[in-house]
Coordinates of C-alpha atoms and ligand atoms in Angstrom, one line a residue:
X221 CA -34.7 6.9 56.1
X222 CA -37.7 6.8 55.3
X223 CA -39.8 5.7 58.5
X224 CA -43.5 6.8 59.5
X225 CA -43.1 10.3 61.3
X226 CA -45.6 11.1 64.7
X227 CA -45.7 14.5 63.7
X228 CA -47.3 13.9 60.5
X229 CA -49.7 11.0 61.5
X230 CA -50.9 14.4 63.7
X231 CA -50.9 16.5 61.0
X232 CA -53.4 13.7 59.0
X233 CA -55.8 14.3 61.9
X234 CA -54.8 10.3 62.5
X235 CA -54.3 10.0 66.1
X236 CA -57.5 11.6 67.5
X237 CA -59.0 8.7 69.8
X238 CA -56.3 6.1 68.9
X239 CA -54.6 3.9 71.6
X240 CA -51.2 5.3 71.3
X241 CA -48.4 3.0 72.5
X242 CA -44.9 5.5 73.4
X243 CA -41.3 3.1 73.9
X244 CA -39.4 6.2 75.7
X245 CA -35.8 6.4 77.5
X246 CA -36.6 7.2 80.9
X247 CA -33.6 5.2 82.1
X248 CA -32.7 8.0 84.5
X249 CA -29.6 7.8 87.3
X250 CA -30.9 7.0 90.7
X251 CA -29.1 7.7 94.0
X252 CA -29.4 5.0 96.5
X253 CA -32.2 5.9 98.2
X254 CA -33.9 5.9 94.7
X255 CA -34.0 9.5 94.0
X256 CA -33.9 10.7 90.8
X257 CA -30.7 12.5 90.4
X258 CA -30.7 13.6 86.7
X259 CA -34.0 14.0 84.6
X260 CA -33.1 15.3 81.6
X261 CA -34.1 12.0 79.1
X262 CA -37.7 12.7 80.6
X263 CA -38.0 15.7 80.1
X264 CA -37.0 15.2 76.8
X265 CA -39.5 12.6 76.0
X266 CA -42.2 15.2 77.8
X267 CA -43.0 16.6 73.9
X268 CA -44.1 13.7 72.2
X269 CA -45.9 13.2 74.5
X270 CA -47.9 16.2 75.0
X271 CA -48.6 16.4 71.2
X272 CA -49.8 13.0 71.5
X273 CA -52.5 14.1 74.6
X274 CA -53.4 17.1 72.9
X275 CA -54.1 15.6 69.6
X276 CA -56.4 13.4 71.1
X277 CA -54.8 10.1 71.7
X278 CA -55.5 7.5 74.8
X279 CA -51.7 7.8 75.8
X280 CA -49.3 4.7 77.2
X281 CA -45.8 5.3 77.7
X282 CA -43.3 2.6 78.9
X283 CA -39.5 2.7 79.2
X284 CA -36.8 -0.1 81.2
X285 CA -34.9 1.2 83.8
X286 CA -31.9 -0.4 85.2
X287 CA -31.8 -4.1 84.6
X288 CA -34.5 -5.7 86.6
X289 CA -34.3 -9.6 86.4
X290 CA -37.4 -10.3 84.0
X291 CA -40.7 -11.8 85.1
X292 CA -39.5 -10.7 89.1
X293 CA -40.9 -7.3 90.0
X294 CA -38.9 -6.0 92.4
X295 CA -39.9 -2.3 94.2
X296 CA -36.4 -0.5 93.1
X297 CA -37.4 -0.8 89.5
X298 CA -40.3 0.3 89.7
X299 CA -40.8 3.4 87.2
X300 CA -42.6 4.7 90.5
X301 CA -40.5 7.9 90.7
X302 CA -40.4 8.4 87.0
X303 CA -44.3 8.6 87.3
X304 CA -43.7 11.2 90.4
X305 CA -41.1 13.6 88.4
X306 CA -43.4 12.9 84.6
X307 CA -45.9 14.6 86.6
X308 CA -44.7 17.9 88.7
X309 CA -42.9 18.8 85.1
X310 CA -46.0 17.9 83.6
X311 CA -48.7 20.1 86.1
X312 CA -50.8 16.6 85.7
X313 CA -51.4 13.5 88.0
X314 CA -49.6 10.8 86.0
X315 CA -51.0 7.0 86.5
X316 CA -48.6 4.3 87.2
X317 CA -49.7 0.3 85.2
X318 CA -48.0 -2.1 86.9
X319 CA -48.7 -6.0 85.0
X320 CA -50.0 -4.3 82.0
X321 CA -49.3 -6.9 79.0
X322 CA -52.9 -8.3 78.5
X323 CA -54.9 -5.4 78.9
X324 CA -54.6 -1.2 79.7
X325 CA -57.6 0.8 80.7
X326 CA -56.8 4.1 79.5
X327 CA -59.2 7.1 77.7
X328 CA -58.7 9.6 74.6
X329 CA -56.8 12.5 76.7
X330 CA -55.1 10.3 79.5
X331 CA -51.7 9.4 80.2
X332 CA -50.6 5.9 81.5
X333 CA -47.1 5.0 82.4
X334 CA -46.7 1.1 81.9
X335 CA -44.3 -0.2 84.5
X336 CA -40.3 -1.3 83.6
X337 CA -40.7 -2.7 80.2
X338 CA -37.6 -5.1 81.3
X339 CA -39.9 -6.9 83.6
X340 CA -41.4 -8.6 81.4
X341 CA -40.1 -12.3 80.6
X342 CA -38.9 -12.2 76.8
X343 CA -38.7 -8.5 76.9
X344 CA -34.7 -8.9 76.2
X345 CA -34.9 -11.6 73.5
X346 CA -37.5 -10.0 71.6
X347 CA -40.4 -12.9 72.2
X348 CA -43.0 -13.5 69.4
X349 CA -45.9 -14.1 72.2
X350 CA -45.3 -10.6 74.2
X351 CA -44.9 -8.7 71.5
X352 CA -47.9 -9.4 69.8
X353 CA -49.9 -9.4 73.3
X354 CA -48.0 -5.5 72.9
X355 CA -49.0 -4.8 69.9
X356 CA -53.2 -5.9 70.8
X357 CA -52.8 -2.9 72.9
X358 CA -52.5 -0.1 71.1
X359 CA -52.9 1.9 67.1
X360 CA -50.6 3.6 66.7
X361 CA -46.8 2.4 68.0
X362 CA -44.1 5.3 68.7
X363 CA -40.5 5.0 69.4
X364 CA -38.5 7.9 70.9
X365 CA -35.7 6.1 72.9
X366 CA -33.0 6.1 70.6
X367 CA -30.7 5.5 73.4
X368 CA -32.3 2.1 72.8
X369 CA -32.3 1.5 69.4
X370 CA -29.5 -0.5 68.3
X371 CA -30.9 -3.6 70.6
X372 CA -34.4 -5.7 68.9
X373 CA -36.3 -5.9 72.2
X374 CA -40.0 -6.8 72.9
X375 CA -40.3 -2.6 72.8
X376 CA -38.4 -1.7 70.0
X377 CA -38.4 -4.5 67.5
X378 CA -41.2 -6.7 68.1
X379 CA -43.8 -4.5 69.1
X380 CA -43.4 -2.4 65.9
X381 CA -43.6 -5.3 63.8
X382 CA -47.3 -6.4 65.1
X383 CA -48.5 -2.8 65.7
X384 CA -51.4 -1.6 63.3
X385 CA -48.7 1.7 62.4
X386 CA -45.3 1.9 63.4
X387 CA -43.5 5.6 63.6
X388 CA -40.9 7.3 65.0
X389 CA -41.7 10.2 67.8
X390 CA -39.5 13.4 67.5
X391 CA -36.6 12.6 69.7
X392 CA -35.8 9.5 67.1
X393 CA -37.0 11.4 64.8
X394 CA -34.7 14.5 65.3
X395 CA -31.7 11.2 65.9
X396 CA -32.3 10.0 62.6
X397 CA -32.5 13.3 60.4
X398 CA -29.1 14.6 62.3
X399 CA -27.3 11.5 61.3
X400 CA -28.4 11.0 57.7
X401 CA -27.7 14.7 57.3
X402 CA -24.0 14.1 58.4
X403 CA -23.0 10.5 57.3
X404 CA -25.7 9.6 54.3
X405 CA -25.6 12.8 52.0
X406 CA -23.3 15.2 54.6
X407 CA -21.8 18.4 53.2
X408 CA -18.0 17.8 51.8
X409 CA -15.5 17.7 52.9
X410 CA -16.0 15.5 55.6
X411 CA -14.2 15.8 58.6
X412 CA -14.6 12.9 61.9
X413 CA -13.0 12.7 65.0
X414 CA -12.7 10.0 66.5
X415 CA -10.4 10.3 69.9
X416 CA -10.4 9.0 73.9
X417 CA -8.8 6.7 75.5
X418 CA -8.4 3.6 73.2
X419 CA -8.0 1.9 69.7
X420 CA -9.8 -1.0 70.5
X421 CA -13.2 0.1 71.5
X422 CA -13.7 2.3 68.4
X423 CA -11.5 0.3 65.6
X424 CA -14.4 -0.7 63.8
X425 CA -15.8 3.7 64.2
X426 CA -12.1 4.8 62.8
X427 CA -12.4 2.0 60.0
X428 CA -16.3 2.5 59.0
X429 CA -15.4 6.3 58.7
X430 CA -12.1 5.7 57.0
X431 CA -14.2 4.6 54.4
X432 CA -16.2 7.8 54.2
X433 CA -14.3 10.8 55.5
X434 CA -12.3 13.3 54.1
X435 CA -10.7 14.2 56.9
X436 CA -10.0 11.9 60.2
X437 CA -8.8 13.6 63.5
X438 CA -7.0 10.9 66.3
X439 CA -6.7 12.2 69.4
X440 CA -6.6 10.9 73.1
X441 CA -4.5 7.7 73.3
X442 CA -5.9 6.5 69.9
X443 CA -3.7 9.5 68.5
X444 CA -0.8 7.4 71.0
X445 CA -0.3 4.4 68.7
X446 CA -1.4 6.3 64.8
X447 CA 1.4 8.1 66.5
X448 CA 3.8 4.2 66.9
X449 CA 2.4 3.7 63.4
X450 CA 4.0 6.6 62.4
X451 CA 7.1 5.8 63.4
X452 CA 7.6 8.2 66.1
X453 CA 8.0 6.8 70.1
X454 CA 5.4 8.0 72.5
X455 CA 7.8 7.3 76.0
X456 CA 4.9 5.7 78.8
X457 CA 2.1 7.1 77.1
X458 CA -1.5 4.9 77.0
X459 CA -1.1 3.1 73.6
X460 CA -2.2 -0.5 72.4
X461 CA 1.0 -2.0 70.5
X462 CA -0.8 -4.6 69.6
X463 CA -3.1 -2.5 67.0
X464 CA 0.0 -0.5 65.2
X465 CA -1.2 -2.6 62.2
X466 CA -4.8 -1.7 62.7
X467 CA -3.7 1.6 62.5
X468 CA -1.8 1.6 59.7
X469 CA -4.3 0.0 57.7
X470 CA -6.7 2.8 58.1
X471 CA -4.2 5.2 57.5
X472 CA -3.3 2.8 54.4
X473 CA -6.9 3.6 53.6
X474 CA -7.4 7.1 53.5
X475 CA -4.2 7.9 52.0
X476 CA -5.6 5.3 49.3
X477 CA -8.4 7.8 48.8
X478 CA -6.8 10.9 48.6
X479 CA -7.4 11.7 52.2
X480 CA -5.4 11.9 55.6
X481 CA -4.9 11.0 59.6
X482 CA -3.4 14.3 60.2
X483 CA -0.6 12.6 63.0
X484 CA 0.4 15.6 65.8
X485 CA 3.3 17.9 65.2
X486 CA 3.5 18.4 69.3
X487 CA 2.1 17.3 72.7
X488 CA 1.7 18.0 75.8
X489 CA 3.5 15.6 78.0
X490 CA 3.5 14.6 81.8
X491 CA 5.9 12.9 84.0
X492 CA 2.5 11.2 85.9
X493 CA -1.3 11.2 85.1
X494 CA -2.7 13.8 88.1
X495 CA -4.2 16.7 87.6
X496 CA -0.9 19.1 89.0
X497 CA 1.4 16.5 86.9
X498 CA 3.4 20.5 85.4
X499 CA 2.8 19.7 81.9
X500 CA 5.5 21.0 78.7
X501 CA 4.7 21.3 75.1
X502 CA 7.1 19.5 73.2
X503 CA 7.7 18.1 69.3
X504 CA 6.5 15.2 68.3
X505 CA 10.0 13.8 67.5
X506 CA 11.0 15.0 70.8
X507 CA 9.1 12.8 73.3
X508 CA 11.3 11.3 75.8
X509 CA 11.2 7.7 77.4
X510 CA 9.6 8.7 80.8
X511 CA 7.0 10.9 78.7
X512 CA 3.4 10.6 79.4
X513 CA 1.0 12.4 76.4
X514 CA -1.5 13.6 77.2
X515 CA -2.8 15.9 75.4
X516 CA -2.2 17.3 71.7
X517 CA 0.2 20.7 72.0
X518 CA -1.3 24.0 70.4
X519 CA 0.9 23.6 66.9
X520 CA -1.9 20.6 66.5
X521 CA -4.8 21.9 68.5
X522 CA -4.0 25.0 65.5
X523 CA -4.0 23.3 62.9
X524 CA -7.5 20.6 63.4
X525 CA -9.0 23.9 64.7
X526 CA -8.5 25.4 60.5
X527 CA -9.7 22.0 59.0
X528 CA -12.9 22.2 61.6
X529 CA -13.7 25.8 60.7
X530 CA -12.9 24.7 56.8
X531 CA -15.6 21.7 57.1
X532 CA -18.3 20.9 55.7
X533 CA -19.3 18.4 57.6
X534 CA -18.4 17.0 61.3
X535 CA -18.5 14.2 63.3
X536 CA -16.9 14.2 66.6
X537 CA -16.6 11.4 69.1
X538 CA -14.0 11.5 72.0
X539 CA -11.9 14.0 73.9
X540 CA -8.3 14.5 72.2
X541 CA -6.6 15.0 75.5
X542 CA -7.6 14.5 79.4
X543 CA -9.3 17.3 79.4
X544 CA -10.3 16.3 83.0
X545 CA -7.0 18.2 84.1
X546 CA -7.3 21.9 83.2
X547 CA -3.3 21.4 82.1
X548 CA -4.1 19.1 79.4
X549 CA -7.7 20.4 78.6
X550 CA -6.8 22.7 76.3
X551 CA -6.3 20.4 72.4
X552 CA -10.3 19.5 73.3
X553 CA -11.4 23.1 74.1
X554 CA -9.7 24.4 70.8
X555 CA -11.4 21.6 68.7
X556 CA -14.3 22.1 71.3
X557 CA -14.6 26.1 70.2
X558 CA -13.5 25.1 66.6
X559 CA -16.8 23.2 65.9
X560 CA -19.0 25.8 68.1
X561 CA -17.0 27.9 65.6
X562 CA -17.5 26.2 62.1
X563 CA -20.2 26.3 60.0
X564 CA -20.4 23.5 59.5
X565 CA -23.2 20.7 60.0
X566 CA -22.1 19.1 63.7
X567 CA -23.0 16.4 65.3
X568 CA -21.4 15.0 67.9
X569 CA -21.5 11.8 70.8
X570 CA -20.4 10.0 73.9
X571 CA -20.3 10.0 76.7
X572 CA -17.1 11.9 77.9
X573 CA -17.3 14.1 74.6
X574 CA -21.0 15.4 75.8
X575 CA -19.0 15.9 79.3
X576 CA -16.3 18.5 77.5
X577 CA -19.6 19.9 75.3
X578 CA -20.8 20.7 78.3
X579 CA -17.9 22.0 80.4
X580 CA -16.9 24.2 77.3
X581 CA -20.6 25.8 77.0
X582 CA -20.8 24.6 73.4
X583 CA -24.3 22.8 73.4
X584 CA -26.1 25.5 71.2
X585 CA -23.1 25.5 68.9
X586 CA -23.6 21.9 67.6
X587 CA -25.7 21.0 65.1
X588 CA -26.8 18.0 67.5
X589 CA -25.8 15.8 70.0
X590 CA -26.8 12.5 70.2
X591 CA -27.9 11.2 73.6
X592 CA -28.0 8.2 72.4
X593 CA -24.1 6.7 73.6
X594 CA -24.2 2.5 72.4
X595 CA -26.5 3.5 69.9
X596 CA -24.7 6.6 68.2
X597 CA -21.2 4.9 68.1
X598 CA -23.1 1.6 65.8
X599 CA -23.9 4.1 63.7
X600 CA -20.6 5.1 63.5
X601 CA -19.5 1.7 63.0
X602 CA -21.8 1.9 60.1
X603 CA -24.7 -0.7 61.7
X604 CA -28.4 -0.3 61.0
X605 CA -29.9 0.0 64.1
X606 CA -32.5 -2.8 64.3
X607 CA -35.3 0.3 65.2
X608 CA -34.9 2.4 62.3
X609 CA -34.1 -0.8 59.9
X610 CA -38.0 -2.1 61.2
X611 CA -39.4 1.2 61.1
X612 CA -38.5 2.2 57.4
X613 CA -39.9 -1.5 56.7
X614 CA -43.2 -0.7 58.0
X615 CA -43.2 2.3 56.1
X616 CA -42.7 0.8 52.8
X617 CA -46.7 -0.8 54.2
Ligands
ADP1907 P1 -16.6 9.1 74.8 O1 -17.1 8.4 76.4 O2 -16.5 10.6 74.7 O3 -16.5 8.0 73.5 P2 -13.9 7.6 75.6 O4 -14.4 7.2 77.1 O5 -13.4 7.0 74.3 O6 -15.1 9.0 75.1 O7 -12.2 8.5 76.1 C1 -12.2 9.7 76.4 C2 -11.2 9.5 78.3 O8 -9.8 9.3 77.3 C3 -11.0 10.6 78.9 O9 -11.7 10.3 80.5 C4 -9.7 11.1 79.0 O10 -8.7 11.9 79.6 C5 -9.2 10.3 78.1 N1 -8.1 10.1 77.1 C6 -8.2 11.0 76.4 N2 -6.6 11.5 76.5 C7 -5.7 10.7 77.0 C8 -4.9 10.2 76.4 N3 -3.2 11.0 76.0 N4 -3.9 9.8 77.7 C9 -4.5 8.5 78.7 N5 -6.3 8.8 78.5 C10 -6.7 10.1 77.8
MG1908 MG1 -16.7 7.3 77.4

């Protein structure tokens, strides 16, 4: 995807003395007292800000935080804790500015944090008047917030329409690059793992990927529904019988292209959904009426691991079993380790997938870990994210 990159503007000497407006994703989790419980997003946003400052820009940064009511500023919606933490991490004071839409005072070499942008009336609905006012605050607009790239809001879309220059920050650019490497011009074979709890939440992804990938590995509750489609019995396992026809359509679409959806050959079952429930490995054909399938079996896991090791590109969303319970984590761990060991370029995303990656400590061995949950899933669905669309349109002049 062709977008203007902030790093290129810096390299071309076009940032010194300019007013730069950065839309970051600083939406960190907080406890009831407002303390930040996890600051990854703040840390991840700092490189772009540092680069802008080093290049001699006057820097304004904003983000949403939580779900404020537009037009009603409440203390709990304030970015104050973020300003404080950012200041600690950067070793400088980060001034927080409220009511900033009509004008911001900031000089080259200075950094100000602009209060929660979702407090501004018209932000969510991408009001044009608001967008124009925000665009007028800067010479260069930088979008570095992949987590909100699937939303067309004032600070993610409208401002990009009207700012003199609109470009992608380093975090957003890295996501764009990883996604195009994995999906636009992938090294083949391209293998996708779509697993997790429900077919219904990932049906669009399964359909979109079935037109692209060479292998589509299903797991978790999703695999159970595919097992039903293959005529297998799954006992009391989590599945969506009303989506069997849809699963069959995905299998058929893959078959028509000479590709396959491997159905598990063996599974790990239990009598109840609990961490201490005894685990039994069974052939997929032998699942009893009172069995709960909670993981793929070791034979299946080993076969899939071989397929992943031979892949050119791997896309991973969803654990293939109830990996939160150690007795049913073997399949997900095997998949995770196979991805880590594979020479393929890999990209992974999804809340529970990220938890699995952390559990097995393979962060460094995955090609790219996407931080934008909803935005990542929409990319897999084959959608063009609004933030990407407007930035690429602006790059065409
Ligand atoms: P992600 O957040 O990565 O997109 P999902 O939310 O779709 O993934 O699915 C993750 C959840 O699916 C995990 O909590 C896991 O325990 C659950 N899960 C996986 N396999 C099964 C299964 N066979 N039965 C029930 N739940 C499962
Ligand atoms: Mg999840």
